[in-house]
Amino acid sequence: MPIRLLPDSLVNQIAAGEVVSRPAAVVKELVENSLDAKGSRIQVVTEAGGSRLVKVTDDGAGMPASELKLALTRHATSKIGSLTDLDQIRSMGFRGEALPSIAAVARLRLSSRTQDAGIATQIDVDNGRMGELRPAQGAPGTLVEVRDLFFAIPARRKFLKSERTENGQIEEILRAIALAQPSVGLTWVRDGHRVFELEPMEGDPAHRIGSVLGSSFVGSALTLDATASGLRLHGWVGLPTASRGQADRQFFFVNGRPVRDRVVAHAVRQAFADVLFHGRHPAFVLYLEIDPGEVDVNVHPAKSEVRFRQSRAVHDFLFRSLHGALAETRPRPPQATLAQDMPSAGSGVEGGQAQLPWSREFAVGAASSGRVAELRSPWGGLYQMDPDTPAAPLGPARDPFRPGLRHLRPDPGTAHAHSPTLGYALGQLHGIYILAENARGLVLVDMHAAHERVTFEAMKSQRDAGSIPTQQLLMPRRIDVSAAEADAAERFAESNLSVGIELTRTGPGEVSVHAISALLATGDLERLVRDLLGELSQESGDPHWLLRQQDAMLANVACRAAMHAHRTLTLPEMNALLRDMERTDRADQCNHGRPTWVQLGIDDLDRFFLRGR
Ligand code: ADP
Ligand code: MG
């Protein structure tokens, strides 16, 4: 074939491959145009995942009749006029290719009216063929209607995913825009149902953040506002406890533009490294304001990537600001935690325990169901505490014969003879490990790993015996979720799958948990449900997927429900876990194959101290 210039229509179709990869990209381009036109209310209407219809209406500046055809022509833009402008971009668009690209692969209607024109003007384009200008009805502003995306291009249509997936993508885009531009009202009507209607926010953007991500996000987030050498970073950072199983709550805006960027991602990951578990993802909504001359937004056709001219400086600024903010969230020292967080005791027994784990002289031993607690001394003697004596602050209990303590088994030699494999808990180390004393010496238990395994095995055997029994909650627990997660909840509810949680969808963005297995009740219910739905909403809709996933889901639920680090346990709770471990199959390893406990014998300890040599 000889070389020839491609016709415009084909050029536009090729460009459309990059700019309008799917319906959500159409939504993004059109809404960004409305933002550039300074619309204060933008309405988005979609049908059939956006492939049948995407309609965006705004009340912005509008276009005069004489410019409509130009707007649909390739490389025509009102936003830049020179190379200098390209270095100082403040608008969302500037490439002048969205409208012609979309018009090349769909049926597009553009109708616009400037603020001072008496009437709107309208034009239709059918797969690149432009019609004639016509007067039309319409308020000042612009309306763009895109019908039957890719209908003439079967190769592209094939790549469209299920409606649910496409809707999920649209939701993601709209959510990012809603967060980026709190002062703009945004409405989404999907298949005739209003998914959300966000009013323009005058004052505190926290309100908008709350309506988009759920008020629980703002409630469990730190606010941040840092400025240095021309850069400003502000927004919300979810506390480590509000972290997610997926990186699906990470919003970063550079001068109001949603951006994915490696420099940013790296700085954020580093800042969270010492406060977040491996495998957990932080949640954040962050706005970076930077001189437009310092950032190149023209590196990606969909403008979702940027390049910082001084990426090192930006990286360091982000890291320092975030790290500084997060430093305030570290767990309090154990002493303080114990003093403040222990359940207050009626009997004085627990009050004593609150101090004992950290005293070298004594540790509270086997849990008792009643009001009597047993104390075990380091040399193996077992004592029982009598709750009927006045509450005695045990403190560093140097005298085992003080009032309130009754010597039970004075013989140190026999004390260990019947002691359980994992012994009795002495205390917690850094909120992560349980220290216990057994016949051989010291036992160290990874509390999360152990609890996870115990929970998983218990759920599996219940499931194998029929179904996992759940307990009805007195009050259903409502949880704010995204529309995609609520969809997932609906499918999950229909599937009748037994994973220890019963929930239903109770609103466009709300689910309610009605019942839960006692095994899962120790964890953070909200987080558990969010993680479960987050994961389910990723799936493209294979009806058997849930069933195939059941085991993996059980493991996951167990992991999420398991006690996480920095949770303060009472000694009875620790001992209960040790006893559960002894009863549980495969308890020596967690579900990820890591060990759950190790033994340090007295002989090992002696070697540390070169004793007996
Ligand atoms: P770009 O946004 O990169 O300039 P587009 O193809 O998206 O390119 O739009 C072309 C031009 O059409 C814009 O520069 C703008 O002048 C005009 N335009 C598009 N949408 C709107 C709108 N909603 N309101 C006013 N003008 C618009
Ligand atoms: Mg544009």
XYZ file of C-alpha atoms and ligand atoms in Angstrom:
641
model
C 0.000 0.000 0.000
C 1.351 3.451 -0.844
C 1.633 6.005 1.927
C -1.389 8.280 2.199
C -2.967 10.688 4.639
C -5.758 9.102 6.618
C -9.193 10.690 6.324
C -10.260 12.770 9.351
C -13.001 10.357 10.312
C -10.492 7.512 10.608
C -8.014 9.684 12.523
C -10.755 10.492 14.993
C -11.704 6.867 15.364
C -8.104 5.973 16.066
C -7.816 8.775 18.624
C -11.054 7.580 20.164
C -9.259 4.359 21.008
C -7.131 6.276 23.490
C -9.499 8.953 24.672
C -12.763 7.041 24.891
C -11.803 3.541 25.854
C -15.170 2.906 27.539
C -18.360 4.686 28.603
C -16.791 5.942 31.837
C -14.196 7.815 29.767
C -17.000 9.556 27.884
C -18.521 10.577 31.196
C -15.163 11.875 32.364
C -14.479 13.955 29.239
C -17.946 15.474 29.164
C -18.032 16.316 32.863
C -14.566 17.836 32.623
C -15.778 20.049 29.789
C -18.661 21.156 31.991
C -16.232 21.954 34.789
C -14.074 23.974 32.414
C -17.198 25.875 31.354
C -17.636 26.749 35.059
C -20.907 24.925 35.452
C -22.185 25.007 39.030
C -24.608 22.116 38.565
C -23.849 19.131 36.388
C -26.271 16.325 35.690
C -25.183 12.961 34.344
C -27.724 10.506 32.962
C -26.653 7.042 31.844
C -28.421 3.991 30.505
C -27.200 0.439 30.099
C -23.792 1.050 31.633
C -23.390 4.141 29.472
C -23.264 2.215 26.212
C -26.850 3.115 25.299
C -26.755 6.679 26.652
C -24.497 9.146 28.365
C -26.060 12.577 28.739
C -24.327 15.444 30.512
C -26.044 18.756 31.120
C -24.459 21.814 32.680
C -25.357 25.424 33.444
C -21.962 26.740 32.431
C -20.810 29.347 29.929
C -22.167 27.582 26.843
C -20.985 28.081 23.262
C -22.206 30.482 20.605
C -23.833 28.872 17.566
C -20.848 29.802 15.461
C -18.525 27.601 17.544
C -20.471 24.355 17.707
C -18.968 22.837 14.578
C -15.533 23.916 15.646
C -15.975 22.268 19.031
C -16.533 19.000 17.158
C -13.455 19.413 15.030
C -10.186 17.798 15.901
C -7.567 19.910 17.689
C -10.005 22.739 18.204
C -9.993 24.112 21.720
C -10.763 27.344 23.479
C -8.444 26.501 26.339
C -4.957 27.077 25.037
C -3.570 29.168 22.261
C 0.184 28.858 22.510
C 3.029 26.750 23.770
C 3.346 29.008 26.820
C -0.267 28.208 27.653
C 0.583 24.516 27.482
C 3.041 25.096 30.308
C 0.462 26.761 32.527
C -2.634 24.631 32.217
C -5.390 25.395 34.677
C -8.248 23.782 32.782
C -9.142 20.095 32.738
C -9.080 19.877 28.945
C -6.695 21.372 26.406
C -6.147 18.765 23.698
C -9.292 19.501 21.743
C -9.939 15.896 20.878
C -12.642 14.609 23.221
C -15.739 15.774 21.365
C -14.541 14.786 17.853
C -13.302 11.427 19.157
C -16.584 10.612 20.851
C -18.547 11.811 17.846
C -16.512 9.443 15.680
C -17.665 6.341 17.530
C -21.254 7.117 18.559
C -24.292 9.249 17.804
C -23.669 12.592 19.445
C -25.975 15.541 19.962
C -24.528 18.829 21.134
C -26.843 21.589 22.260
C -25.582 24.797 23.760
C -26.664 28.287 24.710
C -24.455 31.053 26.035
C -25.616 32.953 29.087
C -26.810 35.936 27.025
C -28.218 34.133 23.966
C -31.996 33.963 23.654
C -32.061 30.432 22.313
C -29.937 27.291 22.161
C -28.375 25.796 19.046
C -28.104 22.126 18.365
C -26.186 19.814 16.072
C -26.138 16.048 15.559
C -23.160 13.949 14.547
C -23.597 10.342 13.522
C -20.358 8.381 13.601
C -18.354 11.315 12.363
C -20.921 12.688 9.890
C -21.886 16.181 10.991
C -25.444 17.401 10.509
C -26.739 20.969 10.247
C -27.135 23.580 12.984
C -30.689 23.943 14.267
C -32.283 26.240 16.825
C -33.334 24.362 19.939
C -34.988 24.658 23.316
C -32.792 24.770 26.355
C -31.572 26.792 29.310
C -28.196 28.550 29.185
C -25.432 25.978 29.363
C -24.568 22.889 27.386
C -26.052 19.474 26.824
C -24.147 16.612 25.236
C -25.936 13.381 24.491
C -23.956 10.328 23.431
C -26.004 7.371 22.217
C -25.029 3.861 21.169
C -21.341 4.093 21.855
C -19.257 1.894 19.525
C -22.409 0.626 17.765
C -20.723 0.866 14.383
C -17.466 -0.640 15.627
C -18.086 -4.254 16.633
C -14.426 -4.759 17.523
C -14.695 -2.107 20.236
C -18.159 -3.097 21.362
C -16.789 -6.535 22.166
C -14.535 -5.027 24.808
C -17.390 -3.543 26.753
C -17.820 -5.371 30.039
C -21.076 -6.145 31.787
C -23.333 -3.216 32.575
C -22.478 -3.614 36.213
C -18.773 -3.318 35.572
C -19.220 -0.290 33.333
C -21.494 1.314 35.923
C -18.855 0.653 38.537
C -16.296 2.478 36.418
C -18.646 5.396 35.903
C -19.286 5.562 39.616
C -15.564 5.608 40.282
C -15.029 8.520 37.911
C -17.955 10.488 39.279
C -16.886 9.856 42.818
C -13.429 11.211 42.099
C -14.887 14.294 40.415
C -17.323 14.838 43.270
C -14.412 14.767 45.707
C -12.222 16.955 43.503
C -14.840 19.680 43.087
C -16.971 20.007 46.222
C -18.273 23.400 45.098
C -19.967 21.898 42.046
C -23.349 20.186 42.311
C -23.331 16.730 40.754
C -26.234 14.407 40.035
C -26.181 10.926 38.560
C -29.303 9.261 37.221
C -28.609 5.671 36.253
C -31.224 3.762 34.271
C -33.933 6.069 35.536
C -32.873 5.928 39.182
C -31.193 8.785 40.952
C -28.008 7.285 42.369
C -26.916 10.505 44.033
C -27.615 14.189 44.032
C -24.845 16.240 45.549
C -25.573 19.878 46.250
C -22.877 22.472 45.538
C -20.887 22.877 48.757
C -20.286 26.404 49.903
C -18.372 25.959 53.120
C -16.797 22.920 54.673
C -15.954 20.296 52.038
C -16.013 17.642 54.780
C -19.720 17.416 54.167
C -19.167 16.479 50.535
C -16.486 13.975 51.450
C -18.930 12.442 53.906
C -21.699 12.150 51.326
C -19.378 10.518 48.833
C -17.374 8.174 51.042
C -19.741 7.801 53.990
C -19.603 9.835 57.159
C -17.604 7.082 58.809
C -14.640 7.962 56.611
C -14.452 11.535 57.813
C -15.058 10.359 61.367
C -12.043 8.100 61.290
C -9.707 10.369 59.372
C -7.154 12.989 60.272
C -7.280 16.332 58.571
C -4.086 17.594 57.146
C -2.924 20.917 55.789
C 0.739 21.471 55.079
C 2.500 24.098 53.029
C 6.123 24.356 51.975
C 7.966 26.118 49.180
C 4.999 26.764 46.942
C 3.348 23.390 47.552
C 0.224 22.795 49.579
C -1.124 19.413 50.598
C -4.455 19.201 52.348
C -7.271 16.749 52.854
C -8.115 13.666 54.875
C -6.062 10.655 55.775
C -7.867 7.616 57.162
C -6.468 6.427 60.463
C -4.672 3.109 60.213
C -7.721 1.462 61.784
C -9.801 2.636 58.821
C -7.465 0.980 56.357
C -8.911 -1.214 53.638
C -8.356 -4.634 52.128
C -8.160 -2.926 48.753
C -6.609 0.259 47.468
C -10.061 1.535 46.565
C -10.261 4.596 48.790
C -7.274 6.499 47.557
C -7.999 9.802 45.959
C -5.258 12.158 44.984
C -5.855 15.383 43.150
C -3.297 17.627 41.584
C -4.775 21.077 41.056
C -8.246 19.545 41.096
C -7.423 16.773 38.637
C -7.749 13.135 39.760
C -4.354 11.624 39.205
C -2.594 8.298 39.510
C 1.080 8.813 39.909
C 4.003 6.644 40.923
C 5.810 9.381 42.802
C 2.699 10.083 44.830
C 1.944 6.412 45.432
C 5.458 5.784 46.642
C 5.510 8.723 49.028
C 2.178 7.674 50.484
C 3.212 4.055 50.889
C 6.388 5.071 52.649
C 4.587 7.444 54.964
C 2.195 4.685 56.010
C 4.817 1.978 56.202
C 5.320 1.993 59.943
C 1.714 2.420 60.976
C -0.019 0.015 58.634
C -0.124 -3.723 58.353
C 1.304 -5.455 55.430
C -1.522 -6.055 52.977
C -3.701 -3.228 54.242
C -4.254 -0.148 52.122
C -4.635 3.343 53.513
C -7.685 5.432 52.706
C -7.170 9.059 51.824
C -8.510 12.070 49.976
C -5.655 14.456 49.323
C -5.329 17.623 47.332
C -2.002 18.857 46.114
C -1.821 22.417 44.942
C 1.169 23.266 42.862
C 2.167 25.945 40.395
C 0.770 24.667 37.050
C 4.162 25.421 35.547
C 5.691 22.778 37.820
C 3.606 19.902 36.546
C 3.171 18.492 33.065
C -0.371 17.267 32.545
C 0.161 16.516 28.880
C 1.654 13.051 29.283
C -1.417 10.877 28.959
C -4.310 11.057 26.472
C -6.869 10.687 29.247
C -4.842 13.101 31.406
C -4.903 10.706 34.340
C -1.156 10.852 34.770
C 1.094 13.810 35.381
C 4.788 14.470 35.526
C 6.275 16.689 38.193
C 9.171 18.793 37.061
C 10.786 18.411 40.489
C 9.552 14.993 41.396
C 12.068 14.461 44.199
C 10.999 17.641 45.964
C 7.325 16.756 45.570
C 7.958 13.243 46.848
C 9.773 14.488 49.923
C 7.157 17.092 50.668
C 4.361 14.521 50.451
C 6.235 12.043 52.571
C 7.130 14.544 55.270
C 3.638 16.025 55.490
C 1.925 12.645 55.697
C 4.457 11.076 57.980
C 4.222 14.012 60.332
C 0.442 13.809 60.443
C 0.485 10.060 61.006
C 3.048 10.210 63.771
C 0.287 11.490 66.023
C -1.717 8.326 65.541
C 0.769 5.822 66.961
C -0.540 3.663 69.769
C -0.030 5.007 73.225
C 2.593 3.316 75.377
C 1.303 0.076 76.883
C 1.154 1.415 80.419
C -1.144 4.204 79.450
C -3.198 1.960 77.231
C -3.704 -0.516 79.994
C -4.616 2.040 82.559
C -7.195 3.630 80.327
C -8.529 0.862 78.190
C -9.026 -2.015 80.542
C -12.610 -2.739 81.371
C -13.340 -1.195 84.708
C -13.851 -3.873 87.259
C -16.589 -4.228 89.766
C -14.673 -6.702 91.831
C -11.227 -5.285 91.848
C -9.956 -8.448 90.257
C -9.673 -6.921 86.844
C -8.368 -3.745 88.312
C -5.532 -5.793 89.671
C -4.970 -7.487 86.374
C -4.607 -4.181 84.709
C -1.350 -3.685 86.447
C -0.169 -7.178 86.881
C 0.852 -8.138 83.374
C 3.585 -5.588 83.537
C 4.859 -6.466 86.950
C 7.707 -8.881 87.031
C 6.617 -10.492 90.209
C 3.281 -11.867 89.238
C 1.095 -12.742 86.392
C -2.555 -13.585 86.417
C -3.065 -17.102 85.217
C -5.938 -19.232 84.083
C -9.108 -17.413 83.313
C -11.972 -18.128 85.589
C -15.521 -17.793 84.566
C -16.699 -16.378 87.836
C -15.339 -13.576 89.897
C -12.328 -15.504 91.050
C -9.055 -15.159 89.263
C -6.004 -17.286 89.692
C -2.554 -15.892 89.955
C 0.521 -17.724 88.915
C 3.901 -16.803 90.193
C 7.017 -17.034 88.114
C 8.167 -20.011 90.133
C 5.059 -21.977 89.373
C 2.979 -21.468 92.479
C -0.681 -20.952 91.843
C -2.750 -18.552 93.874
C -6.350 -17.661 93.863
C -7.590 -14.215 94.375
C -10.551 -13.803 96.621
C -12.884 -11.212 95.255
C -14.701 -10.740 98.510
C -11.857 -8.960 100.145
C -11.726 -5.250 99.433
C -10.238 -4.402 96.105
C -6.548 -4.364 96.684
C -4.394 -2.541 94.188
C -2.016 -5.370 93.484
C 0.679 -3.313 91.880
C 4.019 -5.022 91.956
C 2.755 -7.753 94.249
C 5.781 -8.751 96.169
C 3.985 -10.528 98.936
C 1.880 -13.439 97.840
C 0.418 -13.770 101.277
C -1.080 -10.331 101.395
C -4.823 -10.191 102.124
C -6.935 -11.192 99.200
C -4.619 -13.908 97.951
C -5.042 -17.486 98.923
C -2.252 -19.905 98.281
C -3.661 -22.792 96.272
C -0.798 -24.972 95.173
C 2.273 -24.093 97.054
C 4.361 -26.794 95.508
C 6.312 -25.311 92.613
C 7.382 -28.780 91.522
C 3.921 -30.021 90.645
C 2.481 -26.780 89.387
C 3.509 -27.324 85.793
C 2.710 -30.977 85.673
C -0.838 -30.405 84.483
C -0.327 -27.084 82.803
C -1.579 -26.804 79.238
C 0.739 -26.981 76.239
C 0.810 -23.297 75.631
C 0.766 -22.471 79.305
C -0.705 -19.362 80.830
C -0.502 -15.835 79.542
C 1.829 -13.388 81.214
C 1.014 -10.346 79.156
C 1.084 -8.674 75.775
C 4.144 -7.386 73.982
C 3.706 -4.269 71.846
C 0.107 -5.229 71.305
C 1.237 -7.902 68.862
C 2.512 -10.880 70.806
C 1.170 -12.751 73.759
C 3.782 -13.954 76.212
C 2.917 -17.106 78.076
C 4.674 -19.367 80.528
C 4.515 -23.121 80.069
C 6.370 -26.108 81.487
C 9.308 -25.656 79.130
C 9.691 -21.944 79.474
C 8.415 -18.999 77.465
C 5.829 -19.138 74.687
C 5.427 -16.304 72.196
C 2.165 -16.152 70.254
C 1.360 -13.960 67.268
C -2.052 -12.897 68.422
C -3.522 -12.017 65.034
C -2.192 -15.034 63.200
C -3.389 -17.372 65.940
C -6.828 -15.891 66.195
C -7.221 -15.956 62.462
C -6.451 -19.653 62.304
C -8.732 -20.494 65.204
C -11.591 -18.573 63.617
C -11.086 -20.048 60.175
C -10.974 -23.636 61.400
C -14.028 -23.158 63.564
C -15.970 -21.668 60.678
C -14.917 -24.444 58.350
C -16.068 -27.165 60.679
C -19.366 -25.400 61.257
C -19.809 -24.999 57.541
C -19.008 -28.667 56.956
C -21.606 -29.583 59.556
C -24.295 -27.636 57.721
C -24.112 -23.917 57.984
C -22.407 -21.369 60.138
C -24.810 -20.400 62.889
C -25.399 -16.690 63.196
C -26.937 -14.595 65.896
C -29.527 -12.000 65.122
C -28.369 -8.503 66.014
C -30.733 -6.572 68.246
C -30.476 -3.598 65.965
C -29.441 -4.129 62.353
C -26.143 -2.380 61.795
C -26.264 0.051 58.883
C -23.148 0.647 56.901
C -22.544 3.217 54.175
C -21.057 1.679 51.062
C -20.582 2.584 47.431
C -23.276 1.730 44.904
C -21.062 -1.015 43.472
C -20.596 -2.520 46.915
C -24.326 -2.335 47.547
C -24.866 -4.184 44.266
C -22.431 -6.804 45.466
C -24.345 -7.039 48.734
C -27.505 -7.753 46.805
C -25.898 -10.609 44.903
C -24.318 -11.890 48.050
C -27.688 -11.880 49.836
C -29.274 -13.775 46.940
C -26.531 -16.366 46.959
C -27.442 -17.582 50.451
C -23.823 -18.350 51.029
C -22.894 -19.333 54.544
C -19.943 -17.252 55.634
C -21.216 -16.141 59.016
C -22.731 -12.818 58.014
C -26.260 -12.001 56.922
C -26.819 -8.688 55.265
C -29.183 -6.996 52.860
C -29.077 -3.913 50.764
C -31.173 -1.191 52.358
C -30.466 1.748 50.096
C -28.599 2.868 47.001
C -25.460 3.146 49.099
C -26.341 1.340 52.271
C -26.363 -2.204 53.560
C -27.615 -3.533 56.867
C -26.105 -6.433 58.739
C -28.804 -8.457 60.474
C -26.961 -11.376 61.889
C -23.423 -12.475 62.460
C -21.585 -15.514 63.685
C -20.315 -15.275 67.219
C -16.928 -16.207 65.811
C -16.779 -12.975 63.868
C -18.055 -10.764 66.625
C -14.606 -9.940 67.957
C -13.491 -8.015 64.898
C -14.471 -4.653 63.500
C -17.779 -5.432 61.837
C -17.866 -2.423 59.601
C -14.417 -3.040 58.268
C -15.195 -6.693 57.767
C -18.290 -5.944 55.717
C -16.572 -3.261 53.664
C -13.703 -5.562 52.841
C -16.004 -8.390 51.908
C -18.105 -6.201 49.636
C -15.101 -4.435 48.222
C -13.802 -7.784 47.144
C -17.120 -9.039 45.820
C -17.700 -5.894 43.805
C -14.450 -6.462 41.930
C -15.871 -9.537 40.274
C -17.362 -9.284 36.841
C -20.435 -11.292 37.635
C -19.944 -15.011 37.201
C -22.902 -16.477 39.115
C -20.874 -19.437 40.360
C -18.002 -17.321 41.459
C -19.350 -16.849 44.955
C -19.613 -20.569 45.483
C -16.174 -21.261 44.133
C -14.844 -18.534 46.349
C -16.433 -19.778 49.512
C -13.345 -21.233 51.129
C -11.229 -18.277 50.188
C -13.953 -16.050 51.528
C -14.074 -17.889 54.812
C -10.336 -17.475 55.143
C -10.698 -13.839 54.334
C -13.520 -13.233 56.718
C -11.521 -14.972 59.415
C -8.518 -12.799 58.700
C -10.576 -9.623 58.809
C -12.391 -10.681 61.937
C -9.237 -11.716 63.723
C -7.931 -9.415 66.385
C -5.593 -6.885 64.972
C -2.472 -5.567 66.520
C -2.598 -2.996 69.264
C -5.776 -4.403 70.591
C -5.487 -4.654 74.304
C -6.443 -8.053 75.635
C -7.211 -8.983 79.173
C -5.385 -11.984 80.533
C -8.553 -14.094 80.509
C -8.930 -13.237 76.814
C -5.338 -14.216 76.148
C -5.753 -17.472 77.968
C -8.970 -18.201 76.140
C -7.079 -17.815 72.890
C -4.306 -20.141 74.058
C -6.887 -22.789 74.988
C -8.633 -22.352 71.628
C -5.332 -22.835 69.845
C -4.702 -26.069 71.677
C -8.065 -27.339 70.494
C -7.667 -26.233 66.891
C -6.291 -28.201 63.969
C -3.335 -26.684 62.183
C -3.134 -24.064 64.898
C 0.622 -23.901 64.528
C 0.261 -21.912 61.358
C -1.952 -19.080 60.309
C -3.911 -19.190 57.055
C -1.007 -17.639 55.222
C 1.409 -20.283 56.413
C 3.237 -18.186 58.948
C 3.839 -19.726 62.375
C 1.435 -18.680 65.090
C 3.666 -19.389 68.073
C 7.212 -20.249 69.089
C 8.697 -21.795 72.196
C 11.696 -20.425 74.026
C 12.786 -23.017 76.566
C 14.368 -22.146 79.883
C 17.539 -23.720 78.470
C 17.403 -21.296 75.524
C 17.010 -18.422 77.924
C 19.839 -19.736 80.089
C 22.053 -19.701 77.037
C 21.213 -16.045 76.437
C 22.566 -15.261 79.849
C 25.426 -17.760 79.773
C 23.950 -19.369 82.838
C 25.235 -22.701 84.029
C 28.362 -22.559 81.914
P -10.850 20.347 25.105
O -11.692 20.172 26.320
O -9.550 19.621 25.243
O -10.686 21.765 24.712
P -13.009 19.051 23.756
O -13.094 18.297 22.501
O -13.390 18.329 24.990
O -11.549 19.613 23.903
O -13.909 20.334 23.631
C -13.665 21.224 22.592
C -14.135 22.640 22.924
O -15.551 22.662 22.998
C -13.669 23.134 24.270
O -12.392 23.713 24.204
C -14.747 24.142 24.631
O -14.474 25.382 24.056
C -15.986 23.587 23.969
N -16.836 22.859 24.919
C -16.918 21.520 25.071
N -17.808 21.205 26.028
C -18.291 22.361 26.521
C -19.248 22.700 27.547
N -19.862 21.761 28.275
N -19.517 24.017 27.745
C -18.884 24.966 27.021
N -17.988 24.708 26.047
C -17.681 23.425 25.787
Mg -12.502 18.430 26.934
